[in-house]
mmCIF file of C-alpha atoms in Angstrom:
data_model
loop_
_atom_site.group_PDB
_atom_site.id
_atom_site.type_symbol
_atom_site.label_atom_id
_atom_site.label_comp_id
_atom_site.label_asym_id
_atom_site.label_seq_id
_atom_site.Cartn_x
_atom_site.Cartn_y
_atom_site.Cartn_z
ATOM 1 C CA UNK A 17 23.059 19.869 -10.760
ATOM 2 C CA UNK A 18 23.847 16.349 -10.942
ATOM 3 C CA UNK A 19 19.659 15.968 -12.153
ATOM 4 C CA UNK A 20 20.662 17.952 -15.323
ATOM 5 C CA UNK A 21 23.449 15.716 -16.605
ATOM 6 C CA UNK A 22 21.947 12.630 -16.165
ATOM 7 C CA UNK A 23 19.162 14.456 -18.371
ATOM 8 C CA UNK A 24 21.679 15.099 -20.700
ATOM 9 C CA UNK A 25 23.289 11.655 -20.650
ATOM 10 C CA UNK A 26 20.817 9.936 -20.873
ATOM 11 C CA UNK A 27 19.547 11.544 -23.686
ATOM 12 C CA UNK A 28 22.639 11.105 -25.631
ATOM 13 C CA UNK A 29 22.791 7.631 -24.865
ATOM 14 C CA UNK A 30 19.190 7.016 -26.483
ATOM 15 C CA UNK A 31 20.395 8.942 -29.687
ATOM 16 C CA UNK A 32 23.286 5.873 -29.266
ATOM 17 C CA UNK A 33 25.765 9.442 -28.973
ATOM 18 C CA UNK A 34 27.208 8.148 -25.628
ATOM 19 C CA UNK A 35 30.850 7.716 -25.271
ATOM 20 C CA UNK A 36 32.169 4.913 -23.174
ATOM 21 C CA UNK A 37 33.525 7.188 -20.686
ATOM 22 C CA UNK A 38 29.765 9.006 -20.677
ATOM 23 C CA UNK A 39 28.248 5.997 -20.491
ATOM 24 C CA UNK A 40 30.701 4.970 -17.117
ATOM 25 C CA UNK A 41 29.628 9.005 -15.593
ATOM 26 C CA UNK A 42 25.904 8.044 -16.095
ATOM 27 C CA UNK A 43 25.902 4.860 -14.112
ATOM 28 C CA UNK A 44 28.021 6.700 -11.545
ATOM 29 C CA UNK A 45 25.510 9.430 -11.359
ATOM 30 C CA UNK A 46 22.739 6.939 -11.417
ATOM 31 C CA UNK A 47 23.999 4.727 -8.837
ATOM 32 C CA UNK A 48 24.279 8.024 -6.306
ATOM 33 C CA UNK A 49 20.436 9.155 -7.146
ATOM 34 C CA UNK A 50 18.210 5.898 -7.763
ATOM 35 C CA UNK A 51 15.071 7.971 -8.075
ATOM 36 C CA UNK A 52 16.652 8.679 -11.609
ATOM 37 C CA UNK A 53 15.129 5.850 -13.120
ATOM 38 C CA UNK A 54 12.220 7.630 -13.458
ATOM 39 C CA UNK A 55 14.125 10.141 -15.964
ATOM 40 C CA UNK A 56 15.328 7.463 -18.506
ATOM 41 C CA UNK A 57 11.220 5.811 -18.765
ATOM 42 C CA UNK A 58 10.483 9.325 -19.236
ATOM 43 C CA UNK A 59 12.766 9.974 -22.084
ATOM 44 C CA UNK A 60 11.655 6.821 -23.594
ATOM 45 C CA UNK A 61 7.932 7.768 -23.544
ATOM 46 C CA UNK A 62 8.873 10.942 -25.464
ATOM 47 C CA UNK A 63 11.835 9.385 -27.860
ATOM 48 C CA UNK A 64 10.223 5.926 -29.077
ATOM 49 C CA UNK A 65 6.636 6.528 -30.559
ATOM 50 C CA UNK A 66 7.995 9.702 -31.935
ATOM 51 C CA UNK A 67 11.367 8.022 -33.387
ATOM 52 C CA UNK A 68 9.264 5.376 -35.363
ATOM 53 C CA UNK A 69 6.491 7.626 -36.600
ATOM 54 C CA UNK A 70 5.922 8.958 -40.041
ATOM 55 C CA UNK A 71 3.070 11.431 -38.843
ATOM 56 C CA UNK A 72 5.169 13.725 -36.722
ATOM 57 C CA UNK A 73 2.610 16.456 -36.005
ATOM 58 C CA UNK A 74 0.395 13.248 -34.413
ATOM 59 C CA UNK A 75 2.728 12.002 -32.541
ATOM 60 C CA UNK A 76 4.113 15.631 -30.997
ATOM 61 C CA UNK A 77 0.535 15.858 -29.787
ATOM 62 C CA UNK A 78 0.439 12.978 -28.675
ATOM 63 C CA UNK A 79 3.002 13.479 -25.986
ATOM 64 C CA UNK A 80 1.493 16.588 -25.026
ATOM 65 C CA UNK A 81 -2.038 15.360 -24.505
ATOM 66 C CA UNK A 82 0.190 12.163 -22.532
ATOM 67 C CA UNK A 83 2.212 14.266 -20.388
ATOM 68 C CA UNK A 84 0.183 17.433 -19.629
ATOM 69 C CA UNK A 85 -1.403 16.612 -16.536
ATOM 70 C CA UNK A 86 2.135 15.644 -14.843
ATOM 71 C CA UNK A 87 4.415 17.834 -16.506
ATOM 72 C CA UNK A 88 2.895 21.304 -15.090
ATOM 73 C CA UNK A 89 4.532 23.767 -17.607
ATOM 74 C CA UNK A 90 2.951 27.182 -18.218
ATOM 75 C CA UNK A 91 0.442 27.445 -21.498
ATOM 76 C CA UNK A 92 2.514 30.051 -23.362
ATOM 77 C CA UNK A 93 5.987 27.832 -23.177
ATOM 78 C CA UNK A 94 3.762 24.767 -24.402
ATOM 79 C CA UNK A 95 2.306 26.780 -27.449
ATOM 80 C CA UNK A 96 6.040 27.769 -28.481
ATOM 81 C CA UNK A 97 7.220 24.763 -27.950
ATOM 82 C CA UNK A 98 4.761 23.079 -30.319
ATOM 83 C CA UNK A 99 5.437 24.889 -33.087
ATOM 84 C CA UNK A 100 9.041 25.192 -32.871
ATOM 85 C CA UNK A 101 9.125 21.519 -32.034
ATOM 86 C CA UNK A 102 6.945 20.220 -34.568
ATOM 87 C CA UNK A 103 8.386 22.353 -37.512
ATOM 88 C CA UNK A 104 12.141 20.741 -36.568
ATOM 89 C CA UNK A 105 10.411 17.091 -36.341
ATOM 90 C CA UNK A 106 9.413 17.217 -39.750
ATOM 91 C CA UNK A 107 13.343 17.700 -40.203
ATOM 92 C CA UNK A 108 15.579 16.123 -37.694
ATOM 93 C CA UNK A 109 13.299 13.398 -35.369
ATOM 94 C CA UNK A 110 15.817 12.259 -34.228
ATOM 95 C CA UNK A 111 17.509 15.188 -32.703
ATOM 96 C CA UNK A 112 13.520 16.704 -31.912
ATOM 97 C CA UNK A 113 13.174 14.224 -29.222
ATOM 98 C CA UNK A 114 16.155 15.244 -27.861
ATOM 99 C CA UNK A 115 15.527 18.843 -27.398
ATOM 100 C CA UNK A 116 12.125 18.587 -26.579
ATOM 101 C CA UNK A 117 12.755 15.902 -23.945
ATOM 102 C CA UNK A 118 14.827 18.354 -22.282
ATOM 103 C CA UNK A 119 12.687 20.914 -22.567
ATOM 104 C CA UNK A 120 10.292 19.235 -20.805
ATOM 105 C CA UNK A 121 11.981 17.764 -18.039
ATOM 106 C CA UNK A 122 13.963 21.144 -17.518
ATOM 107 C CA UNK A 123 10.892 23.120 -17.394
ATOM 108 C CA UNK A 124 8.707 20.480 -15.333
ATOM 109 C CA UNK A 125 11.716 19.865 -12.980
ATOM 110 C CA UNK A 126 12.057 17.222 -10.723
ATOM 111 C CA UNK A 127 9.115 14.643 -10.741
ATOM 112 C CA UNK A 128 8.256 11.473 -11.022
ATOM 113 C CA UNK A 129 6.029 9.743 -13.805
ATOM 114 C CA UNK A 130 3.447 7.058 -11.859
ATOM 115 C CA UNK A 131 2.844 5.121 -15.069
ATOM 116 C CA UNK A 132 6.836 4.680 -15.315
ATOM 117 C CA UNK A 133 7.153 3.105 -12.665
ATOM 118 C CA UNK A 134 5.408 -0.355 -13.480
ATOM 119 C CA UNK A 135 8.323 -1.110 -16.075
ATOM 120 C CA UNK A 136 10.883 0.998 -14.717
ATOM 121 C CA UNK A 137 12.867 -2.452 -13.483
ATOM 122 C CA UNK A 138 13.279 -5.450 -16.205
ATOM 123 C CA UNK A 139 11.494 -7.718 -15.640
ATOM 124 C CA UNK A 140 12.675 -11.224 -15.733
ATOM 125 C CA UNK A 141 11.174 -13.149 -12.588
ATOM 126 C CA UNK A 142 8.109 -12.301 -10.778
ATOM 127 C CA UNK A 143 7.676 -13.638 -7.179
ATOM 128 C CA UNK A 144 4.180 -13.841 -5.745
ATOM 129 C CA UNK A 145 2.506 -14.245 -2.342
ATOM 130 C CA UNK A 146 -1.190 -14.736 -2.235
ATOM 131 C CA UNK A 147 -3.510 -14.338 0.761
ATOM 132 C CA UNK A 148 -2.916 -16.427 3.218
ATOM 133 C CA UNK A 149 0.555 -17.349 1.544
ATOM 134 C CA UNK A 150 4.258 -15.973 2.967
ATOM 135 C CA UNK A 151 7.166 -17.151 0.799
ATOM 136 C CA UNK A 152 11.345 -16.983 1.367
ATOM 137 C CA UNK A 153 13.198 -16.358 -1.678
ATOM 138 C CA UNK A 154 17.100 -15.685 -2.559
ATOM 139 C CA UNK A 155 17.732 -13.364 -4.969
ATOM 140 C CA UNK A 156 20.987 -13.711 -7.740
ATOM 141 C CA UNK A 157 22.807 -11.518 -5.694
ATOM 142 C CA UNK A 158 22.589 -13.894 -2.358
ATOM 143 C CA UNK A 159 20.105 -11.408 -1.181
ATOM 144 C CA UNK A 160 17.580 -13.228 1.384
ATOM 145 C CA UNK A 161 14.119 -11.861 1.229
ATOM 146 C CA UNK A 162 10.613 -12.849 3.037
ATOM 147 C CA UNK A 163 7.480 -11.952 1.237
ATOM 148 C CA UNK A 164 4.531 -11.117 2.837
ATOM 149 C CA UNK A 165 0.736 -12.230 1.781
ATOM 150 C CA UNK A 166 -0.790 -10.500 -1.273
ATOM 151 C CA UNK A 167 2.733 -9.296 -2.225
ATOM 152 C CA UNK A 168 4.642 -9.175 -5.261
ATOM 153 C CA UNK A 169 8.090 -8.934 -6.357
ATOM 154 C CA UNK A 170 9.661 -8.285 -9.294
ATOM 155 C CA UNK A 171 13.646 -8.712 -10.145
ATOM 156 C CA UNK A 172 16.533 -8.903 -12.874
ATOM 157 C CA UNK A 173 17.837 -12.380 -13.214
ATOM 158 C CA UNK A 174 21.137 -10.595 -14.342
ATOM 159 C CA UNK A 175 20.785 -8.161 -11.480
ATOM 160 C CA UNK A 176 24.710 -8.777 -10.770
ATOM 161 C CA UNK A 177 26.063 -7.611 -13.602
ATOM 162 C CA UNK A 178 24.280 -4.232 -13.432
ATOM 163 C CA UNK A 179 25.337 -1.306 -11.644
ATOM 164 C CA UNK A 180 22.102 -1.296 -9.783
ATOM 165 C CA UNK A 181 20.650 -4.223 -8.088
ATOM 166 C CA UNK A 182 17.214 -2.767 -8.922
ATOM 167 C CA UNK A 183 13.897 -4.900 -7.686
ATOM 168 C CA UNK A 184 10.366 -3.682 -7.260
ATOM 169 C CA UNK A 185 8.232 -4.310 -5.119
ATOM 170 C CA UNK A 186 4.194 -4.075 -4.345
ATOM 171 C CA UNK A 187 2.911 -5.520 -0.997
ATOM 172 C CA UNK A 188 5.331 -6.258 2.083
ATOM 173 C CA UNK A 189 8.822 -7.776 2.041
ATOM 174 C CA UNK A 190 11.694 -7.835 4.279
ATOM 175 C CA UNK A 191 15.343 -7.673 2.720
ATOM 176 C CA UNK A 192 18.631 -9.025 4.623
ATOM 177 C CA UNK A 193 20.914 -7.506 1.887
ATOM 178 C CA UNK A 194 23.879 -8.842 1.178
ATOM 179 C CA UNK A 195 26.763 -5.777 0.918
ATOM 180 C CA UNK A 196 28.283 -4.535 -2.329
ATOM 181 C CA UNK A 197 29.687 -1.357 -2.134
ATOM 182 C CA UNK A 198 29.761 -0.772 -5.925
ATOM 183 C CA UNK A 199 26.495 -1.895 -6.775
ATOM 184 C CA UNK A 200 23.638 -0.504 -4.523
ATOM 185 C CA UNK A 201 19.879 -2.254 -3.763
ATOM 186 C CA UNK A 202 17.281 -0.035 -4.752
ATOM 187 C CA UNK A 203 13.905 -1.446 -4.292
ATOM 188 C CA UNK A 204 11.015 0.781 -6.102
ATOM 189 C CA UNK A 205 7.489 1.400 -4.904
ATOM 190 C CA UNK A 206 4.787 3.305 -6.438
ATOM 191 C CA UNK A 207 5.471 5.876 -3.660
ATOM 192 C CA UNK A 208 8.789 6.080 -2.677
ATOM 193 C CA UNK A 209 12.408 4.834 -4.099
ATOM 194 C CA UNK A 210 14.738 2.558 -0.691
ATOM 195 C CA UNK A 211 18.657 2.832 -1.880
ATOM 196 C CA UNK A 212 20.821 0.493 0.420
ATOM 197 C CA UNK A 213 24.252 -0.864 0.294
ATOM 198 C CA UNK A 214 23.892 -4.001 2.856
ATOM 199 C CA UNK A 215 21.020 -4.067 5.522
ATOM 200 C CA UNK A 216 18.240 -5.484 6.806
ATOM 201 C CA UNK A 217 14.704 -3.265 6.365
ATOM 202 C CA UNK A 218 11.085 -3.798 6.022
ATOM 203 C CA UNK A 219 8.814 -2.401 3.374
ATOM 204 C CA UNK A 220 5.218 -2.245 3.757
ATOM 205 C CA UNK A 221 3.702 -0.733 0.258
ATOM 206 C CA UNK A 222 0.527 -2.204 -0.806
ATOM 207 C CA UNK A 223 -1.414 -0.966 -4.078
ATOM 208 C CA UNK A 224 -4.629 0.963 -2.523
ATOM 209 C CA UNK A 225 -3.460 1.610 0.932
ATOM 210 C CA UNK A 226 -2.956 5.171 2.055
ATOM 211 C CA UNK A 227 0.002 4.033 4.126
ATOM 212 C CA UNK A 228 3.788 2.974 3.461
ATOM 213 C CA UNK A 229 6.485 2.319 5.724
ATOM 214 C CA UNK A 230 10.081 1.773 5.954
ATOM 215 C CA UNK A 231 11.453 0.285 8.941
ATOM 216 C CA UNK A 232 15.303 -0.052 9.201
ATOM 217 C CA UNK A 233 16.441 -2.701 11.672
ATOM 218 C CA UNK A 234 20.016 -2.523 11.098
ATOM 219 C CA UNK A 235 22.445 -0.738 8.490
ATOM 220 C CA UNK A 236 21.368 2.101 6.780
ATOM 221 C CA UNK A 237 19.189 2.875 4.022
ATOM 222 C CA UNK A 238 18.347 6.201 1.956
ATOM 223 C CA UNK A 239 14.755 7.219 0.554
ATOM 224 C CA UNK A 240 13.874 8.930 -1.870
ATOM 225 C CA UNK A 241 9.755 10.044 -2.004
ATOM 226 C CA UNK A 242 8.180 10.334 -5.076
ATOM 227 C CA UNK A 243 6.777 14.174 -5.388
ATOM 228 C CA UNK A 244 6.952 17.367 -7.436
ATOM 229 C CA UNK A 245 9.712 18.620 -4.394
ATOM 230 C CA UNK A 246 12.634 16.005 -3.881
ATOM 231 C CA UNK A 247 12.557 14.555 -0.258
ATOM 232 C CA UNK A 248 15.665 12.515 0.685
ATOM 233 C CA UNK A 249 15.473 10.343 4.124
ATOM 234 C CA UNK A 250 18.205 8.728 5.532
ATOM 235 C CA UNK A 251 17.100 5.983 8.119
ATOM 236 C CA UNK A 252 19.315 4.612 11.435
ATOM 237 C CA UNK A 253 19.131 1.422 13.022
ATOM 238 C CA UNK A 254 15.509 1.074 15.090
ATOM 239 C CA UNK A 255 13.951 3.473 13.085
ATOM 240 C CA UNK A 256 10.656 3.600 11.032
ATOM 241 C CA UNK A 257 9.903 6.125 8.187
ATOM 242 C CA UNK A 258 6.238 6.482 7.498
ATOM 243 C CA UNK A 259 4.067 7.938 4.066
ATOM 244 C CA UNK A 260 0.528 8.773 5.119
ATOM 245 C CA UNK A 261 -1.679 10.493 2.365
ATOM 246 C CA UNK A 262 -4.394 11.090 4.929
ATOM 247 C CA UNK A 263 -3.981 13.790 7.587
ATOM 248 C CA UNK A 264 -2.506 12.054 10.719
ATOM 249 C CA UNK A 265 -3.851 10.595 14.055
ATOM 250 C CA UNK A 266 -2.006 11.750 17.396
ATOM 251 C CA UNK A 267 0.674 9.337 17.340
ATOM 252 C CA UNK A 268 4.635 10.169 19.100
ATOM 253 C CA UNK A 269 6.131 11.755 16.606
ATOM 254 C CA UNK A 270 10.493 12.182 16.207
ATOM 255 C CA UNK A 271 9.631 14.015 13.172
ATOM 256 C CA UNK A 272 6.996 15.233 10.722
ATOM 257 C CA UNK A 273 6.923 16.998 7.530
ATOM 258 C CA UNK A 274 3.836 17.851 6.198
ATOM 259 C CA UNK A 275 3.841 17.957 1.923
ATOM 260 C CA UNK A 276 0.892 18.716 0.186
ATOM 261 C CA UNK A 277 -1.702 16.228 0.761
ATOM 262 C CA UNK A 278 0.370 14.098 2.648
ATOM 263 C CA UNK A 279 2.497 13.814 5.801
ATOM 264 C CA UNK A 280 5.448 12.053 6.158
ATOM 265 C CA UNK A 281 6.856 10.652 9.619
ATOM 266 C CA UNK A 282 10.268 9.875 11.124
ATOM 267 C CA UNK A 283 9.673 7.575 14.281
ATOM 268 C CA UNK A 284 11.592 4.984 16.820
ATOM 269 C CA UNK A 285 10.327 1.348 16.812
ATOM 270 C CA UNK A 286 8.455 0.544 19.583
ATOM 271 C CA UNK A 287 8.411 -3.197 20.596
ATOM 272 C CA UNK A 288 5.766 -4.518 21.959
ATOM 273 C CA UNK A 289 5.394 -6.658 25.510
ATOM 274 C CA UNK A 290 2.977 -9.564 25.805
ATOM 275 C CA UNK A 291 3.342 -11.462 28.884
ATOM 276 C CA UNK A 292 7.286 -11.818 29.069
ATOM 277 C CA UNK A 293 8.073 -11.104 25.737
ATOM 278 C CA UNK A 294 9.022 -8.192 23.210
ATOM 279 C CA UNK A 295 7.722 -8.195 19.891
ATOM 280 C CA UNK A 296 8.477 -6.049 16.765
ATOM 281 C CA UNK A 297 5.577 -5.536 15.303
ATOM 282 C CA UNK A 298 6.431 -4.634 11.891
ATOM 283 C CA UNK A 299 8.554 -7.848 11.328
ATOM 284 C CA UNK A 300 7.256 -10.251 13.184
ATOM 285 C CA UNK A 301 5.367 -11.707 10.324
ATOM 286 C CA UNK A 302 8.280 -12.984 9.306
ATOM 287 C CA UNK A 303 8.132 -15.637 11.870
ATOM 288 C CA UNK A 304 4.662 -16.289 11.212
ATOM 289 C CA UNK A 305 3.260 -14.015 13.758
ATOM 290 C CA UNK A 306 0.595 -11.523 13.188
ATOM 291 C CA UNK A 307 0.717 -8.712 15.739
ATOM 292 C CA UNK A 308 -1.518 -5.441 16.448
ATOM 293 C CA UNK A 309 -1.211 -2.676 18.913
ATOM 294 C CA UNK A 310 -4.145 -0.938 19.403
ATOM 295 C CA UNK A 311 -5.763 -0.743 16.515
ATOM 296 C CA UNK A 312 -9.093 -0.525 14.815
ATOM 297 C CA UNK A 313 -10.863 -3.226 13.882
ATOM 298 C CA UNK A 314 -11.113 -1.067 10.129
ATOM 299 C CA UNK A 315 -7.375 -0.877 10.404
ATOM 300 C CA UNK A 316 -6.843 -4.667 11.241
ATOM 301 C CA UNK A 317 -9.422 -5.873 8.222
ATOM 302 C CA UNK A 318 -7.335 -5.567 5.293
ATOM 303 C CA UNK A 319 -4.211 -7.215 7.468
ATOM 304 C CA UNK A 320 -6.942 -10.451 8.839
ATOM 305 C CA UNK A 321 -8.087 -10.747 5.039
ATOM 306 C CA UNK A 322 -4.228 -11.071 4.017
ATOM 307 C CA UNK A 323 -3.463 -13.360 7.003
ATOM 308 C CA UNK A 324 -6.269 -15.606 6.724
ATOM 309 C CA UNK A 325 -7.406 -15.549 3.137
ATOM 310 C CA UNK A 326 -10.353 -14.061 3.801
ATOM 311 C CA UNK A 327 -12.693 -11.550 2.663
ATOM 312 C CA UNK A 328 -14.279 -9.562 5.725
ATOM 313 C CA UNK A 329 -17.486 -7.307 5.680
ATOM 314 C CA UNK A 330 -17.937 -4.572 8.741
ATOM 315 C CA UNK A 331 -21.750 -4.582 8.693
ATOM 316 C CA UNK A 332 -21.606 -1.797 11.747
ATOM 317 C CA UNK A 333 -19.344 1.218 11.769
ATOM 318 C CA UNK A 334 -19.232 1.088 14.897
ATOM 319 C CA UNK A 335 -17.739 -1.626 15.469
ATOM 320 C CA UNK A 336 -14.797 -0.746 13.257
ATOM 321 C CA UNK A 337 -13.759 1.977 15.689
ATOM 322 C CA UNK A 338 -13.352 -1.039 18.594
ATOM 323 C CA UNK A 339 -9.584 -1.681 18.876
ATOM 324 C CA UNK A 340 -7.263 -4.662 19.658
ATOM 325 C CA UNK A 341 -3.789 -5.722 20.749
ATOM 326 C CA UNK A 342 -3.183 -9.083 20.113
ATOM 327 C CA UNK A 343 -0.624 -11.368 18.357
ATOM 328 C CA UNK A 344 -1.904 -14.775 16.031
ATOM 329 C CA UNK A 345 0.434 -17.550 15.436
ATOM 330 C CA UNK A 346 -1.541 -20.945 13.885
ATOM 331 C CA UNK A 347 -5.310 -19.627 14.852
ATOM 332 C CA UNK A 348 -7.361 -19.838 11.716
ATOM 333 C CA UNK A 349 -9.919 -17.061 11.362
ATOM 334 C CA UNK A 350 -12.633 -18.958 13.764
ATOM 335 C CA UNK A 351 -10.243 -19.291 16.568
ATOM 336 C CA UNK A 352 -8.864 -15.039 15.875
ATOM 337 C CA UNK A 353 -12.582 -13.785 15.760
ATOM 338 C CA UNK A 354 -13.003 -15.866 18.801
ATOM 339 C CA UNK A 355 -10.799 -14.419 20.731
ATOM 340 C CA UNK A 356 -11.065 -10.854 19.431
ATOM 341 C CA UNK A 357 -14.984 -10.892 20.957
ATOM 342 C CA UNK A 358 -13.121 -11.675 24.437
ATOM 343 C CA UNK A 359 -11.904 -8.341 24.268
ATOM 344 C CA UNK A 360 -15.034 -6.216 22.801
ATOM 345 C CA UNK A 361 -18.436 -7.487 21.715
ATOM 346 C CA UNK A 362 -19.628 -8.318 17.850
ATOM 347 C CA UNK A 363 -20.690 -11.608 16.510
ATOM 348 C CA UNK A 364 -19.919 -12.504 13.089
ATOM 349 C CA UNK A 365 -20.822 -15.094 10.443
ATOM 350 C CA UNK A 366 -18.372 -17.277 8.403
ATOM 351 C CA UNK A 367 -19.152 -19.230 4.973
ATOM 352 C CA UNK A 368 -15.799 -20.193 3.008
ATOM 353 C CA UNK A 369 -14.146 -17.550 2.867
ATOM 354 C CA UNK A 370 -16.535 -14.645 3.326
ATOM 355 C CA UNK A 371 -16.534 -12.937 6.917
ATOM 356 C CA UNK A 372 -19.528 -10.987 7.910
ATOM 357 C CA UNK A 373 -18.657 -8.469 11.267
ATOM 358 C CA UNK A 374 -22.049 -7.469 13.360
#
């Protein structure tokens, strides 16, 4: 399996054992299967402390007590593994981390490490959107992208000279990538890894939310979701892939597979009409226009507090349940409110930048 070798590369390339033509075979190997990344932090994690420690036993246990709880391997292999591993530390560090980096991944399998992930990409510029805020930025690699409110994104300033054009993201951004074959976009979430060549897509992955989506407007992308069982997507043209951690609401479904705790969903876009015009709803905040489909006012808070700077209390559950369709260009929170009680009843109260629903 392709999984094992990069394993094994990448472990040789940390004990700096890596041949050139190795080296070439790993970025190959990493450039077909971006969730990868993951691997390498991993190894790191296990090889640095333990290469720069004097007290080997400590630091052995150390990655044991770190990685227990995400590496699900059975008591009896751990206890062996501990001694074995501990005696030939004393010895050979070096080639210890090795071996029992392996071990670990190879008996854990595929999975990905939540921690890694905040410095899986370099981290060289840092692009942020507050509330209330949506910014345009061009990335080294001519890539346009449009960042949404309380978003962040994180890129390589030297991102063209990599194999991988890697960027991470948290909050909502839309990407009109510019194509290069030979050196693949991969933005990283907490949740899920987006691999594309040249397209245009929306991600929607804020920190908190039980919800992210991927919504492909043209080209094609591939995801990979983060998950003890590997779960590859590939997404066409009008298509929107959706993460929910939550069990589901009735929604038209093209496809749903159910994982664990969470569901994921494979759906058509569905524009929506407002007088004598279609809207997409997931992008059309890139034109400055906030729109909603019937939803909840409890589904609509955290997206009004984003859009307006705002912080917004429900004082009546009730009245969380009411739902809207609507679309906001230049109304300011008074004005949206205003119009929202046009279509069911609540008053509300606003000081600064506090919002009290009742």
């Amino acid at each position: 399996m392709e999984s094992n070798r990069i394993i094994e590369l990448l472990t040789r390339k940390l004990a700096n054992e890596a041949t050139d033509q190795e080296l070439a075979e790993l970025h190959e190997l990493i450039s077909r299967n971006p969730d990868s990344i993951y691997y390498e932090e991993a190894l790191k994690e296990l090889w640095l402390p333990a290469a720069n420690s004097t007290d080997t036993d400590r630091a052995f246990k150390k990655h044991i007590l770190k990685f227990q709880n995400e590496l699900n391997f059975e008591e009896e292999v751990g206890e062996i593994s501990s001694k074995r591993s501990s005696s030939f530390l004393k010895r050979h560090i070096k080639s210890a981390a090795v071996v029992f980096s392996l071990l670990i991944l190879s008996v854990s399998g595929y999975f990905f490490l939540a921690n890694s992930v905040k410095n899986s990409v370099p981290v060289h510029t840092e692009v942020v959107a507050g509330k209330g805020m949506r910014k345009q930025i061009t990335l080294p690699d001519g890539t346009h992208v449009w960042l949404n409110a309380e978003s962040k994104l994180s890129f390589d300033l030297d991102m063209r000279e990599k194999s991988q054009r890697l960027v991470k993201l948290s909050g909502e951004a839309f990407f009109d990538v510019t194509h290069d074959k030979k050196h693949p976009f991969i933005v990283v979430t907490d949740k899920m890894v987006v691999k594309v060549l040249g397209t245009a897509f929306n991600i929607k992955a804020y920190q908190g939310e039980k919800k992210v989506e991927t919504t492909l407007i043209r080209g094609s992308v591939e995801l990979s979701v983060k998950g003890s069982i590997p779960q590859k997507f590939i997404l066409k043209p009008s298509e929107k892939f959706i993460l929910e951690d939550n069990e589901i609401k009735s929604v038209q479904l093209k496809s749903a597979y159910p994982i664990n705790d969470r569901t994921l969903l494979l759906q058509n876009i569905d524009p929506i009409l407002m007088g004598d015009k279609e809207y997409i709803e997931e992008t059309s905040w890139t034109e400055n226009r906030l729109v909603f489909k019937n939803e909840t006012f409890a589904e609509l808070k955290p997206k009004l507090e984003r859009w307006f700077n705002v912080s917004i209390e429900l004082k009546n559950e009730d009245i969380g349940e009411y739902r809207f369709t609507g679309i906001f260009t230049n109304e300011n929170i008074n004005q949206a409110l205003t119009a929202m009680q046009l279509i069911q009843p609540f008053h509300f109260k606003l000081k600064s930048h506090d919002v009290i629903i009742y």
